[in-house]
Short mmCIF file of C-alpha atoms and ligand atoms in Angstrom, two decimals:
data_model
loop_
_atom_site.label_atom_id
_atom_site.label_comp_id
_atom_site.label_asym_id
_atom_site.label_seq_id
_atom_site.Cartn_x
_atom_site.Cartn_y
_atom_site.Cartn_z
CA MET A 1334 81.70 207.60 94.31
CA GLY A 1335 81.56 203.89 93.24
CA ALA A 1336 78.69 203.70 90.76
CA GLY A 1337 79.81 206.65 88.59
CA LEU A 1338 83.35 205.34 88.45
CA TYR A 1339 82.22 201.78 87.56
CA PHE A 1340 80.08 203.00 84.67
CA GLY A 1341 83.00 205.08 83.46
CA GLU A 1342 85.27 202.04 83.60
CA PHE A 1343 82.71 199.87 81.75
CA ALA A 1344 82.36 202.49 79.06
CA ILE A 1345 86.14 202.73 78.61
CA ALA A 1346 86.54 198.95 78.55
CA LEU A 1347 83.69 198.43 76.07
CA GLY A 1348 84.89 201.28 73.86
CA SER A 1349 88.55 200.18 73.79
CA SER A 1350 89.89 198.74 70.62
CA ARG A 1351 91.14 195.69 72.58
CA PHE A 1352 87.57 194.51 73.10
CA ASP A 1353 86.74 191.66 70.69
CA TRP A 1354 82.98 192.02 70.02
CA ARG A 1355 82.72 188.94 67.78
CA ASP A 1356 84.31 186.70 70.38
CA LEU A 1357 81.93 188.11 73.04
CA ALA A 1358 78.86 187.53 70.84
CA GLY A 1359 79.94 183.93 70.21
CA ARG A 1360 80.45 183.28 73.93
CA VAL A 1361 77.11 184.87 74.88
CA ALA A 1362 75.34 182.74 72.24
CA LEU A 1363 77.03 179.59 73.59
CA LEU A 1364 76.02 180.60 77.12
CA LEU A 1365 72.39 181.06 76.10
CA VAL A 1366 72.29 177.70 74.26
CA SER A 1367 73.91 175.86 77.21
CA TYR A 1368 71.55 177.54 79.66
CA ALA A 1369 68.51 176.64 77.54
CA ALA A 1370 69.74 173.00 77.38
CA PHE A 1371 70.09 172.99 81.17
CA MET A 1372 66.54 174.34 81.60
CA VAL A 1373 65.18 171.48 79.48
CA LEU A 1374 67.16 169.00 81.59
CA GLN A 1375 65.94 170.63 84.78
CA ARG A 1376 62.31 169.90 83.88
CA PHE A 1377 63.09 166.17 84.23
CA VAL A 1378 65.35 166.61 87.24
CA ASN A 1379 62.57 168.52 89.02
CA ARG A 1380 60.51 165.36 89.24
CA VAL A 1381 62.64 164.47 92.26
CA ALA A 1382 61.08 166.38 95.20
CA VAL A 1383 64.41 167.21 96.90
CA LEU A 1384 65.85 168.70 93.70
CA ARG A 1385 62.63 170.58 92.99
CA ARG A 1386 62.81 172.35 96.35
CA ALA A 1387 66.31 173.65 95.54
CA SER A 1388 65.55 174.30 91.87
CA LEU A 1389 65.99 178.11 91.94
CA SER A 1390 69.36 177.89 93.69
CA ILE A 1391 70.51 175.13 91.32
CA ASN A 1392 69.38 177.19 88.35
CA LEU A 1393 71.28 180.32 89.47
CA PHE A 1394 74.31 178.22 90.40
CA VAL A 1395 74.49 176.71 86.92
CA LEU A 1396 74.04 180.16 85.36
CA SER A 1397 76.90 181.60 87.42
CA LEU A 1398 79.12 178.58 86.52
CA LEU A 1399 78.36 179.11 82.81
CA ILE A 1400 79.20 182.82 83.14
CA LEU A 1401 82.49 181.95 84.84
CA LEU A 1402 83.36 179.31 82.25
CA LEU A 1403 82.49 181.30 79.15
CA LEU A 1404 82.80 184.95 80.07
CA SER A 1405 85.66 185.12 82.63
CA PRO A 1406 88.17 186.92 80.36
CA GLN A 1407 85.64 189.54 79.29
CA LEU A 1408 84.37 190.10 82.82
CA GLY A 1409 87.95 190.46 84.04
CA GLU A 1410 88.52 193.15 81.46
CA LEU A 1411 85.34 195.02 82.37
CA HIS A 1412 86.17 195.49 86.05
CA VAL A 1413 88.35 193.77 88.62
CA ALA A 1414 85.45 193.33 91.07
CA ILE A 1415 83.06 191.52 88.70
CA LEU A 1416 84.86 188.20 88.47
CA PRO A 1417 85.30 187.77 92.26
CA GLY A 1418 81.66 188.91 92.64
CA VAL A 1419 80.43 186.10 90.36
CA ILE A 1420 82.71 183.61 92.14
CA VAL A 1421 81.28 184.68 95.52
CA ALA A 1422 77.74 184.27 94.10
CA ALA A 1423 78.57 180.78 92.75
CA ILE A 1424 80.09 179.61 96.06
CA PHE A 1425 77.20 181.13 98.02
CA LEU A 1426 74.66 179.34 95.81
CA ALA A 1427 76.59 176.05 96.17
CA ILE A 1428 76.47 176.45 99.97
CA THR A 1429 72.71 177.20 99.80
CA ILE A 1430 72.10 174.03 97.80
CA ALA A 1431 74.25 171.99 100.17
CA LEU A 1432 72.32 173.37 103.16
CA GLN A 1433 69.03 172.43 101.55
CA PHE A 1434 70.21 168.85 100.96
CA LEU A 1435 71.57 168.65 104.49
CA ASP A 1436 68.23 169.92 105.78
CA VAL A 1437 66.34 167.15 103.96
CA VAL A 1438 68.75 164.41 105.07
CA VAL A 1439 68.98 165.51 108.70
CA PHE A 1440 65.39 166.58 109.36
CA THR A 1441 63.08 164.86 106.90
CA TRP A 1442 64.73 161.51 106.21
CA SER A 1443 66.14 160.92 109.66
CA ALA A 1444 62.74 161.79 111.21
CA ARG A 1445 61.17 159.24 108.87
CA TRP A 1446 63.72 156.54 109.76
CA GLN A 1447 63.52 157.21 113.48
CA ARG A 1448 59.71 157.66 113.29
CA THR A 1449 59.85 160.97 115.16
CA ALA A 1450 57.91 164.16 114.34
CA PRO A 1451 59.81 166.31 111.81
CA VAL A 1452 61.25 169.65 113.04
CA PRO A 1453 58.86 172.46 111.91
CA ILE A 1454 59.68 174.02 108.54
CA VAL A 1455 59.83 177.57 109.98
CA ILE A 1456 62.57 176.63 112.46
CA ARG A 1457 64.54 174.79 109.77
CA ASP A 1458 64.26 177.75 107.41
CA ILE A 1459 65.50 180.20 110.05
CA GLY A 1460 68.52 177.95 110.76
CA ARG A 1461 69.32 177.65 107.07
CA TRP A 1462 69.00 181.36 106.46
CA LEU A 1463 71.25 182.26 109.39
CA LEU A 1464 73.92 179.83 108.15
CA GLY A 1465 73.53 181.27 104.63
CA VAL A 1466 74.02 184.87 105.85
CA LEU A 1467 77.07 183.81 107.87
CA ALA A 1468 78.56 182.11 104.80
CA LEU A 1469 77.87 185.22 102.70
CA VAL A 1470 79.60 187.53 105.22
CA LEU A 1471 82.65 185.23 105.36
CA LEU A 1472 82.81 185.03 101.56
CA VAL A 1473 82.58 188.82 101.15
CA ARG A 1474 85.33 189.25 103.76
CA GLY A 1475 87.52 186.64 102.06
CA PHE A 1476 87.15 187.92 98.51
CA PHE A 1477 86.87 191.64 99.22
CA PRO A 1478 89.17 192.26 102.22
CA GLY A 1479 88.69 196.02 101.99
CA ALA A 1480 84.89 195.91 101.91
CA ASN A 1481 83.15 197.74 104.73
CA LEU A 1482 80.63 195.31 106.23
CA ASN A 1483 79.12 198.06 108.39
CA VAL A 1484 77.86 199.70 105.21
CA LEU A 1485 76.37 196.32 104.22
CA ALA A 1486 74.70 195.97 107.64
CA VAL A 1487 73.25 199.52 107.63
CA SER A 1488 71.99 199.18 104.07
CA SER A 1489 70.44 195.79 105.02
CA LEU A 1490 68.62 197.52 107.90
CA VAL A 1491 67.28 200.22 105.58
CA VAL A 1492 66.22 197.63 103.00
CA GLY A 1493 64.75 195.51 105.81
CA TYR A 1494 62.71 198.46 107.12
CA VAL A 1495 61.34 199.30 103.66
CA VAL A 1496 60.57 195.67 102.82
CA GLY A 1497 59.15 195.11 106.32
CA ASN A 1498 56.69 198.00 105.93
CA ALA A 1499 55.67 196.80 102.51
CA THR A 1500 55.11 193.26 103.74
CA GLN A 1501 53.54 193.76 107.15
CA ASP A 1502 51.08 190.89 106.66
CA THR A 1503 53.83 188.51 105.64
CA LEU A 1504 55.88 189.43 108.71
CA GLY A 1505 52.80 188.99 110.90
CA ASN A 1506 52.33 185.52 109.45
CA LEU A 1507 55.99 184.74 109.94
CA ILE A 1508 55.98 185.77 113.60
CA ALA A 1509 52.70 183.91 114.19
CA GLY A 1510 54.26 180.87 112.46
CA VAL A 1511 57.24 180.97 114.82
CA ALA A 1512 54.89 181.39 117.82
CA LEU A 1513 52.75 178.45 116.66
CA ASN A 1514 55.83 176.29 116.34
CA ALA A 1515 57.03 177.27 119.79
CA GLU A 1516 53.65 176.80 121.49
CA ARG A 1517 52.66 173.76 119.42
CA PRO A 1518 48.88 173.73 119.86
CA PHE A 1519 48.86 171.08 117.11
CA HIS A 1520 51.27 168.74 115.35
CA ILE A 1521 51.46 167.53 111.78
CA GLY A 1522 48.81 164.80 111.35
CA ASP A 1523 46.45 166.22 114.01
CA TRP A 1524 42.76 166.79 113.21
CA VAL A 1525 41.81 170.38 114.04
CA THR A 1526 39.15 173.02 113.49
CA VAL A 1527 40.63 176.51 112.99
CA SER A 1528 39.00 179.60 111.51
CA GLY A 1529 35.90 177.51 110.83
CA HIS A 1530 37.79 174.90 108.79
CA THR A 1531 38.28 171.29 109.81
CA GLY A 1532 41.07 169.12 108.49
CA VAL A 1533 44.27 167.27 109.21
CA VAL A 1534 47.39 169.45 109.59
CA VAL A 1535 49.74 168.93 106.64
CA ASP A 1536 52.42 171.53 107.43
CA THR A 1537 53.14 175.02 108.75
CA THR A 1538 55.21 177.28 106.51
CA TRP A 1539 56.28 180.92 106.88
CA ARG A 1540 52.98 182.21 105.66
CA ALA A 1541 50.30 179.68 106.44
CA THR A 1542 49.26 176.36 107.94
CA ARG A 1543 47.88 173.87 105.47
CA LEU A 1544 44.99 171.52 106.30
CA ARG A 1545 43.69 168.61 104.23
CA THR A 1546 39.90 168.65 104.55
CA ARG A 1547 37.50 165.70 104.51
CA MET A 1548 36.86 166.50 100.85
CA GLU A 1549 40.59 165.81 100.15
CA ASP A 1550 41.21 169.51 99.41
CA TYR A 1551 44.03 171.59 100.84
CA ILE A 1552 43.23 174.81 102.61
CA ALA A 1553 46.00 177.25 103.59
CA ILE A 1554 45.06 179.39 106.61
CA PRO A 1555 47.33 182.43 107.28
CA ASN A 1556 49.27 181.91 110.51
CA SER A 1557 48.21 185.34 111.81
CA SER A 1558 44.51 184.30 111.59
CA ILE A 1559 45.22 181.05 113.43
CA ALA A 1560 47.07 182.90 116.19
CA LYS A 1561 44.01 185.09 116.81
CA GLU A 1562 41.37 182.34 116.93
CA PRO A 1563 40.53 179.36 119.12
CA ILE A 1564 41.99 176.07 117.93
CA LEU A 1565 40.02 172.87 118.48
CA ASN A 1566 42.37 169.88 118.40
CA TYR A 1567 40.62 166.48 118.09
CA SER A 1568 43.84 164.47 118.29
CA ARG A 1569 45.08 165.82 121.64
CA PRO A 1570 45.48 165.15 124.52
CA THR A 1571 44.40 161.73 123.14
CA PRO A 1572 42.90 160.73 119.76
CA CYS A 1573 39.76 159.52 121.63
CA HIS A 1574 36.81 161.64 120.55
CA GLY A 1575 33.19 161.85 121.74
CA CYS A 1576 30.33 161.94 119.23
CA THR A 1577 26.62 162.55 119.64
CA LEU A 1578 23.75 161.42 117.44
CA GLU A 1579 20.04 162.12 117.74
CA VAL A 1580 17.26 159.73 116.91
CA GLY A 1581 13.51 160.32 117.05
CA VAL A 1582 11.35 157.48 118.35
CA SER A 1583 7.56 156.92 118.37
CA TYR A 1584 5.65 157.56 121.63
CA GLU A 1585 4.53 153.92 121.51
CA ALA A 1586 8.03 152.72 122.44
CA PRO A 1587 8.83 152.49 126.17
CA PRO A 1588 11.95 154.65 126.82
CA ASN A 1589 13.72 151.87 128.72
CA LYS A 1590 13.29 149.47 125.81
CA VAL A 1591 14.70 152.13 123.46
CA ARG A 1592 17.62 152.73 125.80
CA THR A 1593 18.40 148.97 126.13
CA THR A 1594 18.26 148.56 122.34
CA LEU A 1595 20.57 151.54 121.75
CA PHE A 1596 23.08 150.30 124.35
CA ALA A 1597 23.05 146.83 122.72
CA VAL A 1598 23.80 148.43 119.33
CA LEU A 1599 26.72 150.42 120.75
CA ALA A 1600 28.05 147.37 122.64
CA GLY A 1601 28.00 145.34 119.40
CA LEU A 1602 30.30 147.71 117.53
CA SER A 1603 34.04 147.26 118.02
CA GLN A 1604 34.56 150.80 116.67
CA VAL A 1605 32.76 152.25 119.71
CA ARG A 1606 34.98 152.48 122.80
CA LYS A 1607 33.94 150.65 125.95
CA ALA A 1608 35.49 153.44 128.04
CA PRO A 1609 34.41 156.15 128.50
CA GLU A 1610 31.05 154.36 128.55
CA PRO A 1611 28.43 155.22 125.92
CA ARG A 1612 25.45 157.21 127.21
CA VAL A 1613 21.84 157.56 126.07
CA TYR A 1614 19.63 160.49 127.12
CA LEU A 1615 15.97 161.15 126.44
CA ARG A 1616 16.22 164.80 125.36
CA THR A 1617 12.80 166.10 124.26
CA PHE A 1618 9.14 165.21 123.80
CA GLY A 1619 8.56 166.64 120.34
CA ASP A 1620 5.41 166.97 118.22
CA SER A 1621 5.63 163.55 116.69
CA ALA A 1622 8.59 161.86 118.40
CA MET A 1623 10.67 161.50 121.52
CA THR A 1624 14.25 162.50 120.82
CA PHE A 1625 17.06 160.38 122.22
CA VAL A 1626 20.67 161.57 122.23
CA ILE A 1627 23.32 158.89 121.89
CA LYS A 1628 26.78 159.82 123.12
CA PHE A 1629 29.73 157.53 122.51
CA PHE A 1630 33.50 157.68 122.07
CA ILE A 1631 35.66 156.59 119.16
CA ASP A 1632 39.39 155.99 118.80
CA ASP A 1633 40.13 158.42 116.02
CA TYR A 1634 38.34 161.55 114.78
CA GLU A 1635 39.32 160.60 111.23
CA ASP A 1636 36.76 157.74 111.28
CA LEU A 1637 33.92 159.91 112.61
CA ASP A 1638 31.67 159.93 109.52
CA VAL A 1639 32.01 156.20 108.87
CA ILE A 1640 31.34 155.21 112.48
CA GLN A 1641 28.39 157.58 112.92
CA SER A 1642 26.84 156.16 109.77
CA LEU A 1643 27.49 152.61 111.00
CA VAL A 1644 25.79 153.36 114.33
CA MET A 1645 22.76 154.83 112.52
CA ASP A 1646 22.60 151.77 110.22
CA ARG A 1647 22.65 149.40 113.17
CA VAL A 1648 20.05 151.46 115.05
CA TRP A 1649 17.69 151.11 112.09
CA TYR A 1650 18.06 147.33 111.98
CA ALA A 1651 17.78 146.96 115.76
CA PHE A 1652 14.67 149.17 115.92
CA LYS A 1653 13.10 147.18 113.10
CA ARG A 1654 13.74 143.91 115.00
CA GLU A 1655 12.37 145.32 118.24
CA GLY A 1656 9.32 146.90 116.59
CA ILE A 1657 10.43 150.41 117.59
CA VAL A 1658 9.13 152.93 115.06
CA ILE A 1659 11.06 155.98 113.90
CA PRO A 1660 8.23 158.39 112.99
CA PHE A 1661 8.60 160.59 109.98
CA PRO A 1662 6.43 163.64 109.37
CA ILE A 1663 5.67 162.81 105.76
CA ARG A 1664 2.17 162.81 104.34
CA ASP A 1665 1.96 159.37 102.85
CA VAL A 1666 -0.86 159.24 100.25
CA ARG A 1667 -1.55 155.70 99.07
CA LEU A 1668 -4.16 154.39 96.73
CA ARG A 1669 -5.28 151.17 98.31
CA ASP A 1670 -6.29 148.14 96.36
CA GLY A 1671 -6.87 144.55 97.39
CA ARG A 1672 -3.18 143.57 97.34
CA THR A 1673 -1.89 146.46 99.45
CA ASP A 1674 -4.55 145.89 102.05
CA GLU A 1675 -2.94 145.23 105.43
CA ALA A 1676 -4.78 141.93 105.97
CA GLN A 1677 -3.62 140.74 102.57
CA GLN A 1678 -0.06 141.77 103.33
CA ALA A 1679 -0.17 139.80 106.59
CA ALA A 1680 -1.52 136.76 104.74
CA ASP A 1681 1.25 137.04 102.11
CA GLU A 1682 3.86 137.33 104.83
CA LEU A 1683 2.49 134.25 106.64
CA ALA A 1684 2.49 132.25 103.39
CA ALA A 1685 6.07 133.30 102.63
CA LYS A 1686 7.25 132.24 106.11
CA ARG A 1687 5.41 128.93 105.83
CA GLN A 1688 6.92 128.23 102.42
CA LEU A 1689 10.38 128.82 103.79
CA LEU A 1690 9.83 126.60 106.85
CA GLU A 1691 8.39 123.80 104.69
CA GLY A 1692 11.63 123.82 102.72
CA VAL A 1693 13.69 123.07 105.86
CA ASP A 1694 14.50 119.36 105.73
CA LEU A 1695 14.60 119.05 109.50
CA LEU A 1696 10.97 120.20 109.86
CA ARG A 1697 9.51 117.86 107.21
CA SER A 1698 7.81 115.67 109.83
CA LEU A 1699 5.66 118.55 111.13
CA SER A 1700 1.91 118.23 110.47
CA PRO A 1701 0.24 120.99 108.37
CA ASP A 1702 -1.32 122.30 111.56
CA GLU A 1703 1.99 122.46 113.40
CA MET A 1704 3.60 124.08 110.39
CA GLY A 1705 0.85 126.73 110.28
CA ARG A 1706 1.21 127.48 114.01
CA LEU A 1707 4.97 127.70 113.71
CA ALA A 1708 4.80 130.07 110.71
CA ALA A 1709 2.40 132.33 112.63
CA ALA A 1710 4.57 132.36 115.75
CA VAL A 1711 8.02 133.06 114.29
CA SER A 1712 9.26 136.63 114.02
CA SER A 1713 11.20 138.00 111.08
CA GLU A 1714 14.35 139.90 112.11
CA PRO A 1715 16.62 141.92 109.79
CA PHE A 1716 20.39 142.24 110.40
CA ALA A 1717 22.97 144.51 108.75
CA VAL A 1718 26.07 143.12 107.07
CA GLY A 1719 28.79 142.67 109.72
CA GLU A 1720 26.35 142.42 112.63
CA SER A 1721 26.61 139.45 115.01
CA LEU A 1722 23.35 137.52 115.38
CA VAL A 1723 24.64 135.29 118.18
CA ARG A 1724 27.99 135.33 119.95
CA GLN A 1725 30.07 132.33 120.97
CA GLY A 1726 29.99 131.70 124.71
CA GLU A 1727 26.75 133.62 125.35
CA PRO A 1728 23.61 131.81 126.54
CA GLY A 1729 20.91 131.41 123.89
CA ASP A 1730 17.37 130.06 123.64
CA THR A 1731 16.41 131.01 120.08
CA PHE A 1732 16.56 128.88 116.95
CA TYR A 1733 16.93 130.66 113.62
CA VAL A 1734 16.18 129.92 109.96
CA VAL A 1735 17.90 132.14 107.37
CA ARG A 1736 15.17 133.83 105.32
CA SER A 1737 17.37 135.87 102.98
CA GLY A 1738 21.04 136.83 102.70
CA ARG A 1739 23.99 134.83 104.01
CA VAL A 1740 25.59 134.37 107.44
CA VAL A 1741 28.84 132.77 108.54
CA ALA A 1742 29.46 130.61 111.63
CA LEU A 1743 32.79 131.56 113.24
CA ALA A 1744 34.56 129.54 115.93
CA VAL A 1745 37.04 131.21 118.26
CA GLN A 1746 40.52 129.66 118.22
CA SER A 1747 42.67 129.28 121.35
CA ASP A 1748 44.60 132.47 120.35
CA GLY A 1749 41.35 134.47 120.20
CA SER A 1750 41.14 134.67 116.38
CA GLU A 1751 38.00 133.56 114.54
CA VAL A 1752 37.86 130.78 111.94
CA PRO A 1753 34.85 130.31 109.62
CA VAL A 1754 33.29 126.87 110.07
CA ALA A 1755 30.22 127.21 107.81
CA HIS A 1756 28.45 129.63 105.50
CA LEU A 1757 24.66 129.44 105.74
CA GLY A 1758 22.22 130.80 103.14
CA SER A 1759 18.44 130.95 102.71
CA GLY A 1760 16.69 127.91 104.27
CA ALA A 1761 19.65 126.94 106.50
CA PHE A 1762 19.20 126.95 110.27
CA PHE A 1763 21.40 127.68 113.27
CA GLY A 1764 21.18 128.18 117.02
CA GLU A 1765 19.92 124.63 117.63
CA MET A 1766 22.88 123.59 119.82
CA ALA A 1767 22.41 126.10 122.66
CA LEU A 1768 18.62 125.96 122.41
CA LEU A 1769 18.44 122.17 122.66
CA THR A 1770 21.21 121.44 125.16
CA GLY A 1771 21.29 124.58 127.31
CA GLU A 1772 25.00 125.00 126.59
CA PRO A 1773 26.51 128.37 125.63
CA ARG A 1774 26.55 129.25 121.91
CA SER A 1775 29.20 127.13 120.19
CA ALA A 1776 30.00 129.75 117.51
CA THR A 1777 29.47 133.36 116.56
CA ILE A 1778 27.02 133.88 113.70
CA ARG A 1779 27.73 137.03 111.68
CA ALA A 1780 25.85 138.48 108.70
CA GLU A 1781 28.00 138.29 105.53
CA THR A 1782 25.37 140.28 103.63
CA ASP A 1783 22.28 142.09 104.85
CA ALA A 1784 20.22 139.18 106.13
CA VAL A 1785 16.73 138.43 107.43
CA VAL A 1786 16.14 135.46 109.75
CA LEU A 1787 13.08 133.77 111.25
CA ALA A 1788 13.43 133.42 115.02
CA VAL A 1789 11.83 130.47 116.86
CA SER A 1790 11.67 130.70 120.67
CA LYS A 1791 12.42 127.86 123.08
CA ALA A 1792 8.74 127.56 124.07
CA GLN A 1793 7.69 127.16 120.43
CA PHE A 1794 10.40 124.57 119.88
CA ALA A 1795 9.46 122.59 123.00
CA GLY A 1796 5.92 122.15 121.60
CA LEU A 1797 7.36 120.78 118.33
CA LEU A 1798 9.65 118.32 120.14
CA LEU A 1799 6.79 116.92 122.23
CA GLY A 1800 4.64 116.30 119.16
CA ASN A 1801 7.47 114.85 117.00
CA PRO A 1802 9.56 112.21 118.77
CA GLY A 1803 11.79 111.78 115.71
CA LEU A 1804 12.70 115.48 115.63
CA ALA A 1805 14.98 115.35 118.67
CA LYS A 1806 16.84 112.36 117.16
CA ARG A 1807 17.36 114.13 113.82
CA LEU A 1808 18.51 117.27 115.59
CA ALA A 1809 20.94 115.25 117.71
CA GLU A 1810 22.43 113.86 114.47
CA VAL A 1811 22.79 117.36 113.02
CA ILE A 1812 24.46 118.57 116.19
CA GLU A 1813 26.90 115.60 116.21
CA THR A 1814 27.80 116.26 112.55
CA ARG A 1815 28.28 119.99 113.14
CA HIS A 1816 30.39 119.31 116.25
CA ALA A 1817 32.61 116.97 114.23
CA ASP A 1818 32.83 119.47 111.38
CA ARG A 1819 33.72 122.25 113.82
CA ARG A 1820 36.38 120.09 115.52
CA ALA A 1821 38.04 119.52 112.14
CA LYS A 1822 38.39 123.27 111.61
CA VAL A 1823 39.53 124.59 114.98
CA ASP A 1824 42.90 124.05 116.67
CA ALA A 1825 43.77 121.10 118.94
CA LYS A 1826 43.44 123.02 122.20
CA VAL A 1827 39.86 124.13 121.46
CA VAL A 1828 38.99 120.52 120.47
CA ALA A 1829 40.44 119.15 123.73
CA ASP A 1830 38.39 121.61 125.81
CA ALA A 1831 35.20 120.84 123.87
CA VAL A 1832 35.65 117.06 124.20
CA SER A 1833 36.25 117.20 127.96
CA ALA A 1834 33.20 119.45 128.40
CA ALA A 1835 30.79 117.20 126.46
CA ARG A 1836 30.80 113.64 127.79
CA GLU A 1837 27.03 112.96 127.68
CA PRO A 1838 25.53 111.94 124.27
CA VAL A 1839 23.69 114.83 122.59
CA LEU A 1840 20.32 113.08 122.41
CA ASP A 1841 20.37 112.41 126.17
CA ARG A 1842 21.21 116.05 126.81
CA ILE A 1843 18.28 117.23 124.66
CA ARG A 1844 15.87 114.84 126.37
CA ARG A 1845 17.09 115.85 129.82
CA PHE A 1846 16.94 119.57 128.98
CA PHE A 1847 13.39 119.40 127.64
CA GLY A 1848 12.18 116.80 130.12
CA LEU A 1849 11.34 114.32 127.31
CA ALA A 1850 10.80 110.62 127.99
P1 LIG B 562 24.56 127.37 118.77
O1 LIG B 562 25.71 126.75 119.46
O2 LIG B 562 23.28 127.52 119.48
O3 LIG B 562 25.03 128.80 118.23
C1 LIG B 562 26.01 128.85 117.22
C2 LIG B 562 25.54 128.05 116.06
O4 LIG B 562 26.44 127.92 114.99
C3 LIG B 562 25.32 126.63 116.46
O5 LIG B 562 24.29 126.58 117.40
C4 LIG B 562 25.07 125.98 115.14
O6 LIG B 562 23.77 126.18 114.71
C5 LIG B 562 26.02 126.78 114.27
N1 LIG B 562 27.20 125.96 113.97
C6 LIG B 562 28.24 125.66 114.76
N2 LIG B 562 29.11 124.85 114.12
C7 LIG B 562 28.62 124.66 112.89
C8 LIG B 562 29.05 123.92 111.75
N3 LIG B 562 30.19 123.23 111.76
N4 LIG B 562 28.27 123.93 110.66
C9 LIG B 562 27.12 124.64 110.63
N5 LIG B 562 26.68 125.35 111.69
C10 LIG B 562 27.40 125.36 112.80
#
């Protein structure tokens, strides 16, 4: 009955001589201009995220307000139900906007202030929609007391069925989204692999779960796909994550030496967890190499790439120092001439070492013979930036001369922090204190850039001390100066401990330690 009658009433109203067409045209024009002005304004307002989320509701609300303001008399004349209908729409939209603001304040902001996980979007949306429907029913009842809500409910069911059939996938995603939120196999901020994609969970909406990948891209995976597939969560039950790396090593290297070197590398990296303990396995005897598998644990999956690369870097440097070769199946064709000859290379290397040692003030008193023997005996060891060459408190019997790069000497304060006491570049030496007195290392030496050092063993040094009586005296002076310098830079408690530990003059300690007269 209704529709036919309404059209009839419209037609009568529009056709009646009472209807002022010019007034209506003016009002409609004003409405369009005002609405256009609002749309321009809304482009700026939408920069605020909260307002952007509610932008459709705000837009419709403003439109309904403009209609009420400018067209009320005409609408009233058209049909009695239109004006209340627009009022109901305006109030409903106002409630929708208010609910959206409330949602942001209660769930997003308060979660941020209290540092708790935000309530999932799907749950919040369901709550908001239920409240919205309730408000709509109450409004319809209030403004249209005679309206039959059963008709509304039945027609909603029919519409729901039709829409539901047409949007089966969407409903599947919605239900999967609710199930995911109830089961919670992951939380926002977790690192996961789902449907073959790895990333950090950004959010779960009605349709999909969004991940931010390592390439800083977003990928939205439909909730129904996630519900069907295994989910690998790297952040739970704890963020601790195990990684494995493989490294091929020449058959010349004894496996135990390789294992010790790899363990030392892992122990020297603060990013590698001490527990669970790192493991090293010899996996295969291949065509040209033995393959070792390194297994270690890190604190956070997010840092995986960086830490794996760091471990590989350090393995390269450590292998180089230990003379462990990583074979590579590359056909290396070289045209040899006099300069690239191996003997010539060795001679160049020896000359370079000798030149460096001759530049060290402390060693000036060495005879040419002694200098030659020393240059031939020292080994050249590369270190990566950030690596510790010696550690404070550890025993040590090697003396070092910096060949290239720069290192820093760090003293540990009483609160455990490290303070730099000296920066040492090419030609500077360190490690003399522990070597000459037998005491633990007085500082940690760390590479500030990639660095290469010449290492002199205790036996080599003992020979030099015996042949050069003045050397021990000069070294004792250096040690006294460095001790004083170090004392000036560390806190009072460390100074007090050092003073009480070292009562004997340095020169006497050196002589006693090396059995010198
Ligand atoms: P050693 O104690 O064997 O190991 C740490 C080294 O750091 C130490 O020998 C010195 O060579 C060096 N070192 C300690 N304090 C200073 C300093 N104040 N200036 C320069 N080098 C230092």
